Short mmCIF file of C-alpha atoms in Angstrom, two decimals:
data_model
loop_
_atom_site.label_atom_id
_atom_site.label_comp_id
_atom_site.label_asym_id
_atom_site.label_seq_id
_atom_site.Cartn_x
_atom_site.Cartn_y
_atom_site.Cartn_z
CA UNK A 1 53.04 48.24 50.00
CA UNK A 2 51.58 51.50 48.73
CA UNK A 3 53.55 53.41 46.10
CA UNK A 4 54.39 56.95 47.05
CA UNK A 5 53.16 58.17 43.65
CA UNK A 6 49.74 56.51 44.07
CA UNK A 7 47.10 59.20 44.64
CA UNK A 8 45.11 58.91 47.84
CA UNK A 9 41.40 59.81 47.86
CA UNK A 10 39.05 60.21 50.75
CA UNK A 11 36.07 57.93 51.35
CA UNK A 12 33.72 60.74 50.31
CA UNK A 13 35.56 61.22 47.03
CA UNK A 14 35.48 57.48 46.40
CA UNK A 15 31.74 57.38 47.03
CA UNK A 16 31.27 60.32 44.67
CA UNK A 17 33.19 58.51 41.92
CA UNK A 18 31.04 55.42 42.42
CA UNK A 19 27.91 57.54 42.15
CA UNK A 20 29.14 59.19 38.93
CA UNK A 21 29.99 55.79 37.42
CA UNK A 22 26.56 54.44 38.35
CA UNK A 23 24.89 57.52 36.90
CA UNK A 24 26.83 57.25 33.62
CA UNK A 25 25.95 53.55 33.33
CA UNK A 26 22.28 54.38 33.87
CA UNK A 27 22.45 57.09 31.20
CA UNK A 28 24.06 54.70 28.70
CA UNK A 29 21.44 52.06 29.46
CA UNK A 30 18.67 54.65 28.94
CA UNK A 31 20.07 55.71 25.55
CA UNK A 32 20.45 52.09 24.48
CA UNK A 33 16.84 51.43 25.46
CA UNK A 34 15.68 54.45 23.46
CA UNK A 35 17.57 53.31 20.37
CA UNK A 36 17.27 49.54 20.52
CA UNK A 37 14.65 48.66 23.13
CA UNK A 38 10.92 48.97 23.64
CA UNK A 39 9.53 52.37 24.67
CA UNK A 40 6.65 50.97 26.70
CA UNK A 41 6.99 50.83 30.47
CA UNK A 42 5.69 47.31 30.96
CA UNK A 43 6.40 45.63 34.27
CA UNK A 44 5.53 42.06 35.21
CA UNK A 45 6.53 41.17 38.75
CA UNK A 46 8.56 38.00 39.21
CA UNK A 47 9.44 35.85 42.21
CA UNK A 48 13.18 36.17 42.16
CA UNK A 49 15.15 34.93 45.17
CA UNK A 50 16.79 38.38 45.26
CA UNK A 51 13.43 40.18 45.16
CA UNK A 52 12.52 41.95 48.39
CA UNK A 53 9.48 40.49 50.17
CA UNK A 54 6.31 42.55 50.34
CA UNK A 55 4.27 42.23 53.52
CA UNK A 56 1.17 44.42 53.90
CA UNK A 57 0.01 44.24 57.50
CA UNK A 58 0.94 40.59 57.95
CA UNK A 59 -0.67 39.58 54.65
CA UNK A 60 1.89 38.47 52.10
CA UNK A 61 1.25 39.25 48.46
CA UNK A 62 1.65 36.47 45.95
CA UNK A 63 3.29 37.74 42.79
CA UNK A 64 2.53 35.91 39.58
CA UNK A 65 5.54 34.64 37.65
CA UNK A 66 6.43 36.48 34.48
CA UNK A 67 4.40 35.26 31.55
CA UNK A 68 6.24 33.79 28.60
CA UNK A 69 6.51 36.19 25.71
CA UNK A 70 6.23 35.01 22.13
CA UNK A 71 7.06 37.23 19.18
CA UNK A 72 5.53 36.25 15.86
CA UNK A 73 6.83 37.92 12.73
CA UNK A 74 4.29 39.42 10.32
CA UNK A 75 5.11 36.96 7.54
CA UNK A 76 4.54 34.00 9.89
CA UNK A 77 0.96 35.01 10.77
CA UNK A 78 -1.39 32.17 9.96
CA UNK A 79 -4.95 32.34 8.67
CA UNK A 80 -6.24 31.22 12.06
CA UNK A 81 -4.48 34.18 13.71
CA UNK A 82 -6.09 36.60 11.26
CA UNK A 83 -9.55 35.15 11.85
CA UNK A 84 -9.05 35.25 15.61
CA UNK A 85 -8.24 38.98 15.48
CA UNK A 86 -11.07 39.79 13.04
CA UNK A 87 -13.22 42.58 14.49
CA UNK A 88 -16.33 41.85 12.40
CA UNK A 89 -18.02 43.82 9.66
CA UNK A 90 -18.51 47.56 9.84
CA UNK A 91 -21.90 48.40 11.30
CA UNK A 92 -23.68 50.97 9.12
CA UNK A 93 -25.70 53.19 11.42
CA UNK A 94 -29.39 53.83 10.86
CA UNK A 95 -28.84 57.58 11.31
CA UNK A 96 -27.05 57.89 7.96
CA UNK A 97 -29.16 59.06 4.98
CA UNK A 98 -29.97 56.41 2.39
CA UNK A 99 -30.14 56.78 -1.39
CA UNK A 100 -32.15 53.82 -2.63
CA UNK A 101 -31.34 52.21 -5.95
CA UNK A 102 -33.83 49.56 -7.16
CA UNK A 103 -32.63 47.12 -9.82
CA UNK A 104 -35.46 45.23 -11.50
CA UNK A 105 -34.89 42.02 -13.49
CA UNK A 106 -34.66 42.36 -17.26
CA UNK A 107 -37.55 39.89 -17.61
CA UNK A 108 -41.12 41.22 -17.62
CA UNK A 109 -42.49 40.95 -14.04
CA UNK A 110 -45.93 42.48 -14.56
CA UNK A 111 -47.65 39.09 -14.18
CA UNK A 112 -45.46 38.00 -11.24
CA UNK A 113 -45.93 38.25 -7.46
CA UNK A 114 -43.20 39.98 -5.44
CA UNK A 115 -42.16 37.59 -2.65
CA UNK A 116 -39.32 39.50 -1.03
CA UNK A 117 -36.10 41.35 -1.67
CA UNK A 118 -32.38 41.36 -0.94
CA UNK A 119 -30.79 44.58 0.31
CA UNK A 120 -27.07 45.32 -0.01
CA UNK A 121 -25.67 48.45 1.64
CA UNK A 122 -22.30 50.06 1.00
CA UNK A 123 -20.87 53.27 2.42
CA UNK A 124 -20.34 56.08 -0.09
CA UNK A 125 -19.12 59.65 0.36
CA UNK A 126 -19.43 62.88 -1.58
CA UNK A 127 -16.21 64.90 -1.32
CA UNK A 128 -16.40 68.44 -0.02
CA UNK A 129 -18.18 70.68 -2.50
CA UNK A 130 -17.38 74.38 -2.56
CA UNK A 131 -20.45 76.37 -3.55
CA UNK A 132 -21.53 79.99 -3.58
CA UNK A 133 -24.49 81.27 -1.63
CA UNK A 134 -25.97 83.94 -3.89
CA UNK A 135 -28.54 86.18 -2.23
CA UNK A 136 -30.62 88.05 -4.82
CA UNK A 137 -32.82 90.93 -3.61
CA UNK A 138 -34.93 92.39 -6.43
CA UNK A 139 -35.73 96.11 -6.30
CA UNK A 140 -39.16 97.38 -7.21
CA UNK A 141 -40.39 100.91 -7.92
CA UNK A 142 -43.98 101.94 -7.34
CA UNK A 143 -45.79 103.62 -10.17
CA UNK A 144 -46.26 107.35 -9.77
CA UNK A 145 -50.00 107.12 -9.03
CA UNK A 146 -49.46 104.48 -6.33
CA UNK A 147 -46.67 106.49 -4.76
CA UNK A 148 -48.79 109.66 -4.71
CA UNK A 149 -51.63 107.78 -2.98
CA UNK A 150 -49.27 106.44 -0.32
CA UNK A 151 -47.78 109.90 0.26
CA UNK A 152 -51.26 111.43 0.62
CA UNK A 153 -52.30 108.72 3.11
CA UNK A 154 -49.15 109.20 5.15
CA UNK A 155 -49.58 112.99 5.16
CA UNK A 156 -53.11 112.60 6.46
CA UNK A 157 -51.78 110.58 9.39
CA UNK A 158 -48.90 112.96 10.04
CA UNK A 159 -46.28 110.49 8.87
CA UNK A 160 -43.62 110.39 6.21
CA UNK A 161 -44.12 108.03 3.30
CA UNK A 162 -41.46 105.52 2.35
CA UNK A 163 -39.38 105.78 -0.76
CA UNK A 164 -40.59 104.79 -4.18
CA UNK A 165 -38.01 101.95 -4.47
CA UNK A 166 -38.84 98.76 -2.52
CA UNK A 167 -36.33 96.01 -1.63
CA UNK A 168 -36.19 93.22 0.96
CA UNK A 169 -33.59 93.78 3.71
CA UNK A 170 -30.41 91.69 3.69
CA UNK A 171 -30.73 88.75 6.15
CA UNK A 172 -28.73 89.13 9.35
CA UNK A 173 -25.44 87.25 9.13
CA UNK A 174 -22.70 86.93 11.77
CA UNK A 175 -19.98 87.84 9.23
CA UNK A 176 -21.50 90.43 6.87
CA UNK A 177 -18.16 91.68 5.50
CA UNK A 178 -16.51 88.32 4.88
CA UNK A 179 -16.51 86.46 1.61
CA UNK A 180 -16.61 83.28 3.69
CA UNK A 181 -19.88 81.96 5.08
CA UNK A 182 -20.32 80.06 8.33
CA UNK A 183 -19.91 76.63 6.71
CA UNK A 184 -16.61 77.73 5.11
CA UNK A 185 -15.26 78.96 8.45
CA UNK A 186 -16.35 75.73 10.15
CA UNK A 187 -14.55 73.65 7.52
CA UNK A 188 -11.31 75.63 7.96
CA UNK A 189 -11.33 75.53 11.78
CA UNK A 190 -12.20 71.84 12.01
CA UNK A 191 -9.65 70.93 9.34
CA UNK A 192 -6.84 72.66 11.21
CA UNK A 193 -7.65 72.06 14.87
CA UNK A 194 -9.41 68.68 14.71
CA UNK A 195 -7.85 67.10 11.60
CA UNK A 196 -4.48 68.88 12.18
CA UNK A 197 -4.07 70.28 8.64
CA UNK A 198 -1.90 73.40 8.19
CA UNK A 199 -3.57 76.30 6.39
CA UNK A 200 -1.45 75.82 3.27
CA UNK A 201 -2.80 72.27 2.89
CA UNK A 202 -6.34 73.54 3.28
CA UNK A 203 -5.55 76.08 0.53
CA UNK A 204 -4.37 73.19 -1.65
CA UNK A 205 -7.73 71.45 -1.10
CA UNK A 206 -9.52 74.55 -2.36
CA UNK A 207 -7.14 74.77 -5.31
CA UNK A 208 -8.40 71.39 -6.48
CA UNK A 209 -11.80 73.09 -6.85
CA UNK A 210 -10.20 75.86 -8.94
CA UNK A 211 -10.52 78.21 -5.98
CA UNK A 212 -7.36 80.09 -5.04
CA UNK A 213 -7.41 81.53 -1.53
CA UNK A 214 -4.16 83.00 -0.13
CA UNK A 215 -2.91 81.64 3.19
CA UNK A 216 -3.11 85.15 4.65
CA UNK A 217 -6.81 85.35 3.80
CA UNK A 218 -7.45 82.00 5.49
CA UNK A 219 -5.59 83.30 8.53
CA UNK A 220 -7.76 86.44 8.62
CA UNK A 221 -10.91 84.32 8.43
CA UNK A 222 -9.69 82.20 11.36
CA UNK A 223 -9.00 85.36 13.36
CA UNK A 224 -12.48 86.75 12.68
CA UNK A 225 -14.18 83.50 13.70
CA UNK A 226 -12.10 83.37 16.89
CA UNK A 227 -13.11 86.92 17.81
CA UNK A 228 -16.72 85.73 17.84
CA UNK A 229 -15.86 82.67 19.96
CA UNK A 230 -13.76 84.60 22.49
CA UNK A 231 -16.69 85.52 24.80
CA UNK A 232 -17.70 81.85 24.94
CA UNK A 233 -14.15 80.87 25.90
CA UNK A 234 -14.09 83.44 28.72
CA UNK A 235 -17.40 82.15 30.11
CA UNK A 236 -16.02 78.62 30.06
CA UNK A 237 -12.81 79.74 31.78
CA UNK A 238 -14.86 80.99 34.71
CA UNK A 239 -16.85 77.76 34.77
CA UNK A 240 -13.93 75.33 34.91
CA UNK A 241 -12.16 77.06 37.80
CA UNK A 242 -15.28 76.65 39.92
CA UNK A 243 -14.26 72.99 40.28
CA UNK A 244 -12.69 71.66 43.49
CA UNK A 245 -10.39 69.17 41.71
CA UNK A 246 -8.26 69.80 38.63
CA UNK A 247 -5.30 68.23 36.86
CA UNK A 248 -2.66 70.37 35.13
CA UNK A 249 0.23 69.84 32.72
CA UNK A 250 2.02 71.82 30.04
CA UNK A 251 3.56 71.29 26.60
CA UNK A 252 5.66 73.38 24.21
CA UNK A 253 4.44 75.39 21.23
CA UNK A 254 6.78 77.29 18.94
CA UNK A 255 5.63 80.79 18.09
CA UNK A 256 6.94 83.02 15.29
CA UNK A 257 8.01 86.39 16.67
CA UNK A 258 7.18 89.47 14.59
CA UNK A 259 10.07 91.01 12.75
CA UNK A 260 12.66 88.60 14.12
CA UNK A 261 12.26 85.61 11.84
CA UNK A 262 12.81 83.38 14.86
CA UNK A 263 10.59 81.02 16.80
CA UNK A 264 9.93 81.65 20.47
CA UNK A 265 9.37 78.58 22.65
CA UNK A 266 6.01 79.17 24.30
CA UNK A 267 3.84 76.82 26.36
CA UNK A 268 0.30 75.55 26.11
CA UNK A 269 -0.95 74.74 29.60
CA UNK A 270 -3.61 72.07 29.88
CA UNK A 271 -6.19 71.82 32.66
CA UNK A 272 -8.67 68.98 33.09
CA UNK A 273 -11.60 68.42 35.43
CA UNK A 274 -11.96 64.59 35.62
CA UNK A 275 -15.30 64.76 37.45
CA UNK A 276 -17.13 66.86 34.84
CA UNK A 277 -14.90 65.95 31.85
CA UNK A 278 -13.98 69.59 31.27
CA UNK A 279 -10.69 70.25 29.37
CA UNK A 280 -9.15 73.71 29.16
CA UNK A 281 -6.05 75.17 27.46
CA UNK A 282 -4.34 78.52 27.87
CA UNK A 283 -1.14 79.93 26.37
CA UNK A 284 1.81 81.45 28.21
CA UNK A 285 5.03 82.79 26.73
CA UNK A 286 7.09 81.06 29.44
CA UNK A 287 6.97 78.22 31.92
CA UNK A 288 7.02 80.25 35.14
CA UNK A 289 4.27 80.35 37.73
CA UNK A 290 2.96 83.88 37.16
CA UNK A 291 0.20 83.27 34.60
CA UNK A 292 -1.06 79.98 36.10
CA UNK A 293 -1.13 81.77 39.46
CA UNK A 294 -3.52 84.43 38.10
CA UNK A 295 -5.91 81.76 36.85
CA UNK A 296 -5.66 79.58 39.96
CA UNK A 297 -6.25 82.41 42.41
CA UNK A 298 -9.98 81.84 41.93
CA UNK A 299 -9.59 78.06 42.39
CA UNK A 300 -10.00 76.26 45.70
CA UNK A 301 -9.32 72.54 45.90
CA UNK A 302 -6.93 69.77 44.87
CA UNK A 303 -4.55 70.33 41.95
CA UNK A 304 -2.92 67.16 40.59
CA UNK A 305 0.33 67.56 38.68
CA UNK A 306 3.67 65.97 37.93
CA UNK A 307 6.78 66.86 39.93
CA UNK A 308 7.61 70.14 38.15
CA UNK A 309 8.81 72.69 40.71
CA UNK A 310 6.48 75.46 39.48
CA UNK A 311 3.51 73.58 40.92
CA UNK A 312 5.23 73.41 44.29
CA UNK A 313 5.71 77.18 44.07
CA UNK A 314 2.01 77.62 43.33
CA UNK A 315 1.20 75.38 46.28
CA UNK A 316 3.20 77.61 48.61
CA UNK A 317 1.73 80.87 47.28
CA UNK A 318 -1.96 79.88 47.06
CA UNK A 319 -3.43 78.91 50.45
CA UNK A 320 -6.61 77.40 48.93
CA UNK A 321 -4.67 75.01 46.69
CA UNK A 322 -3.82 71.47 47.82
CA UNK A 323 -1.16 69.80 45.68
CA UNK A 324 -1.57 66.14 44.70
CA UNK A 325 1.17 64.41 42.73
CA UNK A 326 1.11 61.60 40.18
CA UNK A 327 1.90 57.95 40.88
CA UNK A 328 2.58 57.35 37.21
CA UNK A 329 5.54 59.75 37.32
CA UNK A 330 6.83 58.09 40.50
CA UNK A 331 6.56 54.75 38.74
CA UNK A 332 8.46 56.11 35.71
CA UNK A 333 11.43 57.10 37.86
CA UNK A 334 11.73 53.55 39.22
CA UNK A 335 11.31 52.04 35.77
CA UNK A 336 14.22 54.14 34.52
CA UNK A 337 16.26 52.96 37.54
CA UNK A 338 16.00 49.26 36.59
CA UNK A 339 19.29 49.48 34.72
CA UNK A 340 20.95 50.82 37.87
CA UNK A 341 19.45 48.61 40.62
CA UNK A 342 16.97 46.12 39.22
CA UNK A 343 16.10 44.47 42.53
CA UNK A 344 15.14 47.65 44.32
CA UNK A 345 13.42 49.06 41.23
CA UNK A 346 11.32 45.89 40.88
CA UNK A 347 10.44 46.02 44.56
CA UNK A 348 9.12 49.57 44.18
CA UNK A 349 7.28 48.72 40.96
CA UNK A 350 5.59 45.81 42.71
CA UNK A 351 4.32 48.11 45.46
CA UNK A 352 2.94 50.49 42.85
CA UNK A 353 1.43 47.59 40.89
CA UNK A 354 -0.63 46.64 43.94
CA UNK A 355 -2.02 50.17 44.15
CA UNK A 356 -3.01 50.14 40.49
CA UNK A 357 -4.74 46.76 40.89
CA UNK A 358 -7.09 48.40 43.38
CA UNK A 359 -7.80 51.17 40.87
CA UNK A 360 -8.55 48.58 38.19
CA UNK A 361 -10.94 46.80 40.54
CA UNK A 362 -12.81 50.06 41.12
CA UNK A 363 -13.05 50.74 37.38
CA UNK A 364 -14.25 47.23 36.57
CA UNK A 365 -16.98 47.54 39.19
CA UNK A 366 -17.85 51.08 37.98
CA UNK A 367 -17.74 52.33 41.57
CA UNK A 368 -18.90 55.76 42.65
CA UNK A 369 -16.40 58.14 44.26
CA UNK A 370 -17.63 57.17 47.75
CA UNK A 371 -17.28 53.46 47.01
CA UNK A 372 -13.82 53.97 45.54
CA UNK A 373 -12.70 55.89 48.64
CA UNK A 374 -13.84 53.02 50.89
CA UNK A 375 -12.08 50.47 48.68
CA UNK A 376 -8.84 52.45 48.80
CA UNK A 377 -8.95 52.73 52.59
CA UNK A 378 -9.48 48.99 52.79
CA UNK A 379 -6.97 47.75 50.22
CA UNK A 380 -4.57 50.59 49.30
CA UNK A 381 -3.68 52.09 52.67
CA UNK A 382 -1.46 49.18 53.76
CA UNK A 383 0.65 48.88 50.57
CA UNK A 384 0.94 52.67 50.36
CA UNK A 385 2.26 52.87 53.94
CA UNK A 386 4.63 49.95 53.36
CA UNK A 387 5.89 51.58 50.18
CA UNK A 388 6.66 54.81 52.03
CA UNK A 389 8.39 52.88 54.83
CA UNK A 390 10.40 50.91 52.28
CA UNK A 391 11.52 54.14 50.57
CA UNK A 392 12.72 55.60 53.89
CA UNK A 393 14.69 52.47 54.77
CA UNK A 394 16.20 51.83 51.34
CA UNK A 395 17.24 55.45 50.81
CA UNK A 396 19.74 55.01 53.64
CA UNK A 397 21.38 52.14 51.72
CA UNK A 398 21.84 53.70 48.27
CA UNK A 399 23.96 56.45 46.79
CA UNK A 400 21.84 59.63 46.65
CA UNK A 401 23.23 60.58 43.23
CA UNK A 402 22.55 57.15 41.71
CA UNK A 403 19.48 56.64 39.52
CA UNK A 404 17.78 54.47 42.13
CA UNK A 405 18.67 57.01 44.82
CA UNK A 406 17.11 59.81 42.78
CA UNK A 407 13.99 57.69 42.14
CA UNK A 408 13.52 56.99 45.85
CA UNK A 409 14.13 60.65 46.72
CA UNK A 410 11.59 61.71 44.06
CA UNK A 411 9.00 59.37 45.59
CA UNK A 412 9.71 60.42 49.18
CA UNK A 413 9.24 64.12 48.38
CA UNK A 414 5.79 63.40 46.96
CA UNK A 415 4.38 60.65 49.17
CA UNK A 416 2.64 63.07 51.54
CA UNK A 417 0.95 64.83 48.61
CA UNK A 418 -0.05 61.47 47.11
CA UNK A 419 -1.73 60.36 50.34
CA UNK A 420 -4.65 62.70 49.61
CA UNK A 421 -5.96 60.38 46.88
CA UNK A 422 -6.52 57.58 49.45
CA UNK A 423 -9.34 59.44 51.22
CA UNK A 424 -10.92 61.28 48.27
CA UNK A 425 -12.65 59.03 45.78
CA UNK A 426 -12.85 61.76 43.11
CA UNK A 427 -9.06 62.14 42.94
CA UNK A 428 -7.27 59.87 40.47
CA UNK A 429 -4.08 57.99 41.29
CA UNK A 430 -2.28 59.76 38.44
CA UNK A 431 -2.73 62.70 36.06
CA UNK A 432 -2.79 60.61 32.88
CA UNK A 433 -6.16 62.12 31.92
CA UNK A 434 -4.71 65.59 31.46
CA UNK A 435 -1.76 64.14 29.54
CA UNK A 436 -4.23 62.44 27.20
CA UNK A 437 -5.87 65.72 26.20
CA UNK A 438 -2.44 67.06 25.19
CA UNK A 439 -1.93 64.37 22.54
CA UNK A 440 -3.90 66.15 19.77
CA UNK A 441 -1.73 69.22 20.40
CA UNK A 442 1.40 67.15 19.75
CA UNK A 443 -0.06 65.82 16.49
CA UNK A 444 -1.01 69.28 15.27
CA UNK A 445 2.36 70.70 16.30
CA UNK A 446 4.14 68.21 14.03
CA UNK A 447 2.03 69.33 11.06
CA UNK A 448 1.83 73.12 11.30
CA UNK A 449 5.15 73.45 13.23
CA UNK A 450 4.46 76.83 14.87
CA UNK A 451 1.87 79.52 15.56
CA UNK A 452 2.16 82.75 13.61
CA UNK A 453 2.13 85.03 16.67
CA UNK A 454 1.49 85.03 20.41
CA UNK A 455 -2.12 86.06 19.69
CA UNK A 456 -2.45 83.12 17.27
CA UNK A 457 -1.08 80.80 19.98
CA UNK A 458 -3.79 81.94 22.39
CA UNK A 459 -6.42 81.38 19.66
CA UNK A 460 -4.96 77.91 19.26
CA UNK A 461 -5.47 77.29 22.98
CA UNK A 462 -9.08 78.47 22.72
CA UNK A 463 -9.96 76.26 19.75
CA UNK A 464 -8.28 73.19 21.26
CA UNK A 465 -10.33 73.84 24.39
CA UNK A 466 -13.68 74.02 22.60
CA UNK A 467 -13.05 71.09 20.27
CA UNK A 468 -11.70 68.92 23.10
CA UNK A 469 -14.83 69.79 25.08
CA UNK A 470 -16.91 68.54 22.13
CA UNK A 471 -14.93 65.30 22.07
CA UNK A 472 -15.37 64.63 25.79
CA UNK A 473 -19.12 65.12 25.54
CA UNK A 474 -19.64 63.16 22.29
CA UNK A 475 -20.62 66.24 20.28
CA UNK A 476 -19.93 66.45 16.55
CA UNK A 477 -17.60 69.49 16.35
CA UNK A 478 -18.79 70.46 12.84
CA UNK A 479 -22.46 70.44 13.78
CA UNK A 480 -21.78 72.30 17.01
CA UNK A 481 -19.62 75.00 15.43
CA UNK A 482 -21.98 75.44 12.46
CA UNK A 483 -24.82 76.17 14.86
CA UNK A 484 -22.87 78.25 17.38
CA UNK A 485 -21.10 80.52 14.86
CA UNK A 486 -24.48 81.32 13.34
CA UNK A 487 -26.03 82.17 16.73
CA UNK A 488 -23.35 83.61 18.98
CA UNK A 489 -23.42 87.14 17.51
CA UNK A 490 -27.13 87.37 18.40
CA UNK A 491 -26.91 85.69 21.83
CA UNK A 492 -27.08 87.67 25.06
CA UNK A 493 -23.99 87.38 27.30
CA UNK A 494 -26.12 85.83 30.05
CA UNK A 495 -27.13 83.02 27.66
CA UNK A 496 -23.66 82.13 26.37
CA UNK A 497 -23.31 79.16 28.74
CA UNK A 498 -26.08 77.40 26.81
CA UNK A 499 -23.85 77.37 23.72
CA UNK A 500 -21.09 75.35 25.42
CA UNK A 501 -21.01 71.69 24.24
CA UNK A 502 -22.13 70.15 27.60
CA UNK A 503 -25.30 72.30 27.55
CA UNK A 504 -25.77 72.85 23.82
CA UNK A 505 -28.98 72.05 22.00
CA UNK A 506 -29.22 72.71 18.23
CA UNK A 507 -31.39 75.62 17.20
CA UNK A 508 -34.81 74.47 16.01
#
């Protein structure tokens, strides 16, 4: 018999409480995994009796049982294990300069016949050497008689004679007023934006050479070099948005605000063209859609992103933009939901695993975009359709506010956008490529902590763009920048494209 003091709740309230409890349990499980568990999102499908069956067009998929995992502590590693994992000796490339050192025997060999030799090579390095380029231009004065003869000859021709003092002109340099030469600027820029060293650490390197350069001076040198590179960056910006397929993501960058002593949370936006291997960064003070919209207005094609709502806003405002989402982010939602509903999460992960197996097959066979599109239509269409159907059916059986309910809803909202990758072989199944180009930014951010101003943040975006472009086209950034900084001031605007890493050829 029910007590009169016992509170009575409606079915809706009861369901809401269940959803909140499930959500809190999922949150606790997530925090425990972050503190005590592995961070990797590894999934190995298993044939559990509770696992939902996958049937793609009448063809059942056999799922391999989970492989046994063995953890071997570092102190238990045997010699055989070390030899098995040995990668071999370092190969010393033929392109490196050689300094030959010949060691003759102490015994007299003048009456002997040389029958061969043994050569041993070791890698050596000369640390950075700071040196001064000293340009000396002697001045000469003509003797009075010679000067008078030249003046008379010039007067006879109706011309004006030159002065009596003769001196060679100063060679043209891109930075005539700087105490830093091109090689010094290259070292500073590469050290900060490729090797991720803050300017104060670079100053400490110079201090070891008894050369004291204030941080502010290094900052001014970086600014001057960037002013010369700015036209090249603008030409490249036009070039990358001529693509018909791009990936986009964003990451934070703290920026020191003038006069406030506080750091503003700005954003570096990353763009990547997977077809041409073109990376691009730009800076924005916020995370809204306004600045990306200005850049993307000239773009027409597929834009692949994660599920951030700003991209959906851009999709609605730009008629020439076709939004494609990321299967990796869909997968992540279901992986996080394993602590809430492991059976359903594993079922979804198994569907996604089948799609990625097709992608792996295409990569192993090094297929062209046309061949990959045909393979996807043949092998990915069925599991993709079944996955969407499964999401629709299972969403009716779960609590919408539960972790598994949110994962299914996240997938359902993006399945139509994802379907575009099935018929276009150029489009990737996920946007992991653009996330990969952001990794150097994260490393640098940990070292130099913040940019000195909003202008410095945009210069950071420009340098990350150019150096990442070098990396994706196997160009040595030091050699490229050494050549380009010396030439760009004397290059016509119409010829700037030839200085970009994909088209660059060193000056002869």
